[in-house]
CSV table of C-alpha atoms in Angstrom, one decimal:
chain,number,residue,atom,x,y,z
A,756,MET,CA,28.2,-22.8,-21.9
A,757,GLY,CA,26.8,-19.7,-20.0
A,758,LYS,CA,25.5,-16.7,-21.7
A,759,HIS,CA,27.9,-14.1,-23.0
A,760,TYR,CA,27.3,-10.5,-21.7
A,761,GLN,CA,28.9,-7.6,-23.4
A,762,ASN,CA,28.0,-4.7,-20.9
A,763,LEU,CA,28.3,-4.1,-17.3
A,764,ALA,CA,26.7,-1.6,-14.9
A,765,GLN,CA,27.1,-1.2,-11.2
A,766,PHE,CA,23.9,-1.0,-8.9
A,767,ARG,CA,23.4,0.0,-5.4
A,768,PHE,CA,20.0,-0.1,-3.8
A,769,TYR,CA,19.2,2.0,-0.7
A,770,GLU,CA,17.2,1.5,2.6
A,771,GLU,CA,14.3,-0.7,2.5
A,772,LEU,CA,14.9,-1.6,-1.2
A,773,ASN,CA,17.3,-4.1,0.2
A,774,ASP,CA,14.3,-6.1,1.4
A,775,PHE,CA,14.1,-7.5,-2.2
A,776,LEU,CA,17.6,-8.5,-2.5
A,777,PRO,CA,19.6,-11.6,-1.3
A,778,PRO,CA,21.5,-10.9,1.9
A,779,SER,CA,24.8,-11.2,0.0
A,780,ARG,CA,23.9,-7.9,-1.7
A,781,TYR,CA,22.4,-5.9,1.1
A,782,LYS,CA,23.7,-2.1,0.9
A,783,LEU,CA,26.5,-3.1,-1.4
A,784,THR,CA,27.4,-2.0,-4.9
A,785,THR,CA,27.1,-5.0,-7.2
A,786,PRO,CA,27.5,-5.7,-10.8
A,787,TYR,CA,24.7,-6.1,-13.3
A,788,TYR,CA,25.5,-7.6,-16.6
A,789,PHE,CA,23.4,-7.1,-19.9
A,790,ASN,CA,23.4,-7.0,-23.5
A,791,GLY,CA,22.0,-4.2,-25.7
A,792,HIS,CA,20.5,-1.2,-23.9
A,793,PRO,CA,17.6,-2.3,-21.6
A,794,SER,CA,15.3,0.1,-19.9
A,795,ILE,CA,16.3,1.0,-16.3
A,796,LYS,CA,13.0,-0.1,-15.2
A,797,GLY,CA,13.4,-3.5,-16.5
A,798,ALA,CA,16.9,-3.9,-15.1
A,799,ILE,CA,15.7,-3.0,-11.6
A,800,GLU,CA,12.8,-5.4,-11.7
A,801,ALA,CA,15.2,-8.2,-13.1
A,802,GLN,CA,17.0,-7.7,-9.9
A,803,GLY,CA,13.8,-8.4,-7.9
A,804,VAL,CA,12.9,-4.8,-6.8
A,805,PRO,CA,9.0,-3.9,-8.2
A,806,HIS,CA,9.2,-0.3,-9.9
A,807,THR,CA,6.3,0.9,-7.5
A,808,GLU,CA,8.8,0.8,-4.6
A,809,VAL,CA,11.4,3.2,-6.4
A,810,ASP,CA,11.2,7.0,-6.1
A,811,LEU,CA,14.5,8.2,-7.3
A,812,ILE,CA,17.2,6.8,-9.7
A,813,LEU,CA,20.5,8.4,-10.2
A,814,VAL,CA,22.7,7.3,-13.1
A,815,ASN,CA,26.3,8.6,-13.0
A,816,GLY,CA,25.0,11.3,-10.4
A,817,ARG,CA,22.1,12.4,-12.7
A,818,SER,CA,18.3,11.8,-12.0
A,819,VAL,CA,16.5,9.8,-14.7
A,820,GLY,CA,13.1,8.3,-15.6
A,821,PHE,CA,12.0,4.7,-16.0
A,822,ASP,CA,12.4,5.4,-19.8
A,823,TYR,CA,16.3,5.7,-19.4
A,824,HIS,CA,18.1,2.9,-21.3
A,825,LEU,CA,21.0,1.4,-19.6
A,826,MET,CA,24.7,2.0,-21.1
A,827,ASP,CA,27.8,0.2,-20.4
A,828,GLU,CA,29.8,1.3,-17.2
A,829,ASP,CA,26.9,3.2,-15.9
A,830,SER,CA,26.8,3.6,-12.1
A,831,VAL,CA,23.2,3.4,-10.8
A,832,SER,CA,21.8,4.4,-7.3
A,833,VAL,CA,18.2,3.4,-6.6
A,834,TYR,CA,16.2,5.0,-3.8
A,835,PRO,CA,12.8,4.2,-2.2
A,836,VAL,CA,10.2,6.6,-1.5
A,837,PHE,CA,11.5,9.7,0.4
A,838,GLU,CA,9.0,10.6,3.4
A,839,ASN,CA,10.6,13.8,4.7
A,840,VAL,CA,12.6,15.0,1.9
A,841,ASP,CA,11.3,17.1,-1.0
A,842,ILE,CA,12.7,15.7,-4.2
A,843,SER,CA,10.4,17.7,-6.5
A,844,PRO,CA,13.1,19.5,-8.4
A,845,ILE,CA,14.5,16.1,-9.8
A,846,GLU,CA,13.1,13.5,-12.2
A,847,LYS,CA,9.6,12.4,-11.1
A,848,LEU,CA,8.9,8.6,-11.7
A,849,ARG,CA,5.2,9.0,-11.3
A,850,ASP,CA,2.6,11.6,-10.6
A,851,ARG,CA,2.0,11.8,-6.8
A,852,PRO,CA,0.6,11.8,-4.4
A,853,LEU,CA,-2.9,10.5,-5.0
A,854,ARG,CA,-4.9,13.4,-3.4
A,855,ASN,CA,-7.7,11.0,-2.3
A,856,SER,CA,-5.9,7.8,-0.9
A,857,ALA,CA,-7.9,4.8,-1.9
A,858,PHE,CA,-6.7,1.2,-1.7
A,859,ILE,CA,-7.3,-2.3,-3.1
A,860,LEU,CA,-5.7,-5.3,-1.4
A,861,ASP,CA,-4.7,-8.7,-2.4
A,862,VAL,CA,-6.3,-11.8,-0.9
A,863,HIS,CA,-3.6,-12.3,1.8
A,864,LEU,CA,-4.7,-8.9,3.5
A,865,GLY,CA,-8.2,-9.4,4.7
A,866,LYS,CA,-7.5,-8.4,8.3
A,867,LEU,CA,-5.4,-5.4,7.2
A,868,ALA,CA,-8.4,-4.3,5.1
A,869,ARG,CA,-10.8,-4.4,8.2
A,870,LEU,CA,-8.3,-2.4,10.4
A,871,MET,CA,-8.0,0.2,7.7
A,872,ARG,CA,-11.7,0.4,7.1
A,873,MET,CA,-12.1,1.0,10.9
A,874,LEU,CA,-9.8,4.0,10.6
A,875,GLY,CA,-12.0,5.3,7.8
A,876,PHE,CA,-9.9,4.6,4.7
A,877,ASP,CA,-11.5,3.5,1.4
A,878,VAL,CA,-10.3,0.0,1.0
A,879,LEU,CA,-11.5,-2.6,-1.6
A,880,TYR,CA,-11.0,-6.3,-0.7
A,881,ARG,CA,-12.4,-9.6,-1.6
A,882,ASN,CA,-11.0,-13.1,-1.0
A,883,ASP,CA,-11.7,-14.1,-4.6
A,884,TYR,CA,-9.9,-11.2,-6.4
A,885,ASP,CA,-7.2,-12.5,-8.8
A,886,ASP,CA,-4.3,-10.5,-9.8
A,887,PRO,CA,-5.7,-9.2,-13.1
A,888,GLU,CA,-8.7,-8.1,-11.4
A,889,ILE,CA,-6.8,-6.2,-8.7
A,890,ILE,CA,-4.6,-4.5,-11.3
A,891,ASP,CA,-7.6,-3.5,-13.6
A,892,ILE,CA,-9.6,-2.0,-10.7
A,893,GLY,CA,-6.4,-0.2,-9.2
A,894,VAL,CA,-5.7,1.4,-12.6
A,895,LEU,CA,-9.1,2.2,-13.4
A,896,GLU,CA,-10.1,3.7,-10.1
A,897,ASN,CA,-6.7,5.2,-9.3
A,898,ARG,CA,-6.3,2.9,-6.1
A,899,ILE,CA,-3.0,2.1,-4.5
A,900,ILE,CA,-2.5,-1.6,-4.6
A,901,LEU,CA,-1.3,-3.3,-1.4
A,902,THR,CA,-0.1,-6.9,-1.7
A,903,ARG,CA,2.3,-9.5,-0.1
A,904,ASP,CA,3.2,-10.7,-3.7
A,905,ARG,CA,5.8,-8.4,-5.2
A,906,CYS,CA,5.5,-10.0,-8.6
A,907,LEU,CA,2.0,-8.3,-8.6
A,908,LEU,CA,3.6,-5.1,-8.8
A,909,TYR,CA,5.8,-5.8,-11.7
A,910,ALA,CA,2.7,-4.8,-14.0
A,911,LYS,CA,3.8,-2.0,-16.2
A,912,VAL,CA,0.5,-0.2,-15.9
A,913,ILE,CA,0.6,0.0,-12.1
A,914,THR,CA,1.9,3.5,-10.8
A,915,HIS,CA,1.0,3.4,-7.1
A,916,GLY,CA,1.6,0.1,-5.0
A,917,TYR,CA,3.4,-1.2,-2.0
A,918,ARG,CA,4.6,-4.6,-1.0
A,919,ILE,CA,3.5,-5.3,2.6
A,920,ARG,CA,6.5,-6.7,4.5
A,921,SER,CA,4.9,-7.9,7.7
A,922,PHE,CA,2.7,-10.9,8.5
A,923,ASP,CA,1.2,-9.2,11.5
A,924,PRO,CA,-2.0,-7.1,10.6
A,925,GLU,CA,-1.3,-4.4,13.1
A,926,THR,CA,2.4,-4.0,12.0
A,927,GLN,CA,1.0,-4.1,8.5
A,928,LEU,CA,-1.2,-1.1,9.4
A,929,LYS,CA,1.9,0.7,10.7
A,930,GLU,CA,3.6,0.2,7.3
A,931,VAL,CA,0.8,1.6,5.4
A,932,LEU,CA,0.2,4.6,7.6
A,933,ARG,CA,3.9,5.6,7.5
A,934,ARG,CA,4.4,4.7,3.8
A,935,PHE,CA,1.6,7.0,2.6
A,936,ASP,CA,1.7,9.5,5.5
A,937,LEU,CA,-2.0,8.9,6.4
A,938,TYR,CA,-1.9,10.1,9.9
A,939,SER,CA,-3.8,13.3,9.2
A,940,THR,CA,-6.6,11.4,7.1
A,941,ILE,CA,-7.8,9.0,9.9
A,942,LYS,CA,-11.6,9.3,10.2
A,943,PRO,CA,-12.7,6.5,12.3
A,944,PHE,CA,-16.0,4.7,12.1
A,945,LYS,CA,-16.9,6.2,8.8
A,946,ARG,CA,-16.8,3.1,6.7
A,947,CYS,CA,-18.3,-0.4,6.9
A,948,MET,CA,-15.8,-2.9,8.2
A,949,SER,CA,-17.4,-5.7,6.3
A,950,CYS,CA,-18.0,-4.1,2.9
A,951,ASN,CA,-16.3,-0.6,2.8
A,952,GLY,CA,-19.6,1.2,2.3
A,953,HIS,CA,-20.3,4.5,3.8
A,954,LEU,CA,-21.9,4.6,7.5
A,955,CYS,CA,-24.7,7.2,7.7
A,956,PRO,CA,-27.2,8.0,10.5
A,957,VAL,CA,-30.4,6.1,10.5
A,958,ASP,CA,-33.7,6.6,12.3
A,959,LYS,CA,-34.3,3.9,14.9
A,960,HIS,CA,-37.9,3.4,13.8
A,961,LYS,CA,-36.8,2.4,10.3
A,962,ILE,CA,-34.7,-0.4,11.7
A,963,LEU,CA,-36.8,-1.7,14.6
A,964,ASP,CA,-37.4,-4.9,13.0
A,965,CYS,CA,-33.6,-5.6,12.6
A,966,LEU,CA,-32.7,-5.1,16.3
A,967,GLU,CA,-32.6,-7.4,19.2
A,968,PRO,CA,-34.9,-6.4,22.2
A,969,LYS,CA,-32.3,-5.4,24.4
A,970,THR,CA,-30.6,-3.3,21.8
A,971,LYS,CA,-34.1,-1.5,21.1
A,972,LEU,CA,-34.4,-1.0,24.7
A,973,TYR,CA,-30.9,0.6,25.6
A,974,TYR,CA,-29.7,2.2,22.6
A,975,HIS,CA,-31.1,5.1,20.5
A,976,THR,CA,-28.5,6.2,18.0
A,977,PHE,CA,-27.6,4.1,15.0
A,978,HIS,CA,-25.6,4.2,11.7
A,979,GLN,CA,-26.2,2.0,8.8
A,980,CYS,CA,-24.1,0.9,5.9
A,981,THR,CA,-25.4,2.4,2.6
A,982,ASP,CA,-24.2,-0.6,0.7
A,983,CYS,CA,-24.8,-3.9,2.8
A,984,GLY,CA,-27.2,-2.4,5.2
A,985,LYS,CA,-25.3,-3.6,8.4
A,986,ILE,CA,-26.4,-1.5,11.4
A,987,TYR,CA,-23.8,0.0,13.9
A,988,TRP,CA,-24.3,1.3,17.4
A,989,LYS,CA,-22.3,2.3,20.5
A,990,GLY,CA,-22.8,-1.0,22.6
A,991,SER,CA,-20.3,-2.5,24.8
A,992,HIS,CA,-18.2,-3.5,21.8
A,993,TYR,CA,-17.8,0.3,20.9
A,994,GLU,CA,-15.6,1.1,23.9
A,995,LYS,CA,-13.2,-1.9,23.0
A,996,MET,CA,-13.1,-0.7,19.4
A,997,LEU,CA,-12.2,2.8,20.6
A,998,THR,CA,-9.5,1.5,22.8
A,999,ARG,CA,-8.0,-0.6,20.0
A,1000,MET,CA,-8.4,2.3,17.4
A,1001,GLU,CA,-6.2,4.4,19.8
A,1002,LYS,CA,-3.8,1.7,19.9
A,1003,LEU,CA,-3.5,1.4,16.2
A,1004,LYS,CA,-3.0,5.2,15.9
A,1005,ASN,CA,-0.4,5.1,18.5
A,1006,ILE,CA,1.7,2.4,17.0
A,1007,ALA,CA,1.8,4.4,13.7
A,1008,LEU,CA,3.5,7.2,15.4
């Protein structure tokens, strides 16, 4: 015998929030059955949508926060982040934006991490991070969590996060740049692509023992990672990186 539900609300999810729903529910108003008075946040996540993807909730035409408790016959509209519309007069679901956008990525996003570092973003990534570590670091350091696993974003303590939709690293980068409006904060070649450390100028004479003979002969300007010590210079690879960087910036527009 199936569970008996006493209450019914109607839910409609808008735009990219439909990515989390089965095709039969795309862009449709559908019933949600429940008992008692669950939080609106819990009801949304029970339907597969992480709370970090939601920017505005209207219940019976009135904006509410995540602490609202669902009532029988409520009509609920759930919206994603608004990129070009100022919704500041209505109920804010989180403090935003983070003034200094820093990120932590899950184990599936190593190539995206390197691309973001190339463009100068503060990106933590290790292929052995587990979910609790990612959550703890993200919360402690006010980092935006990027993940392919939407279940990771269900953690209540997370306030800023995004589920990457694409499997292609360059398309993933496009998603992130658009989602967090990062175009004006791109500062290429400021971070180490390997470890995320800062790159600083270094005197050639201090690193001579680390250079190959032809590098010593033909190049004179160098930068070194303050964390891992990796050395960078404008060799033949630099022009290729510049070309790729311009392509990455252009696909985001």
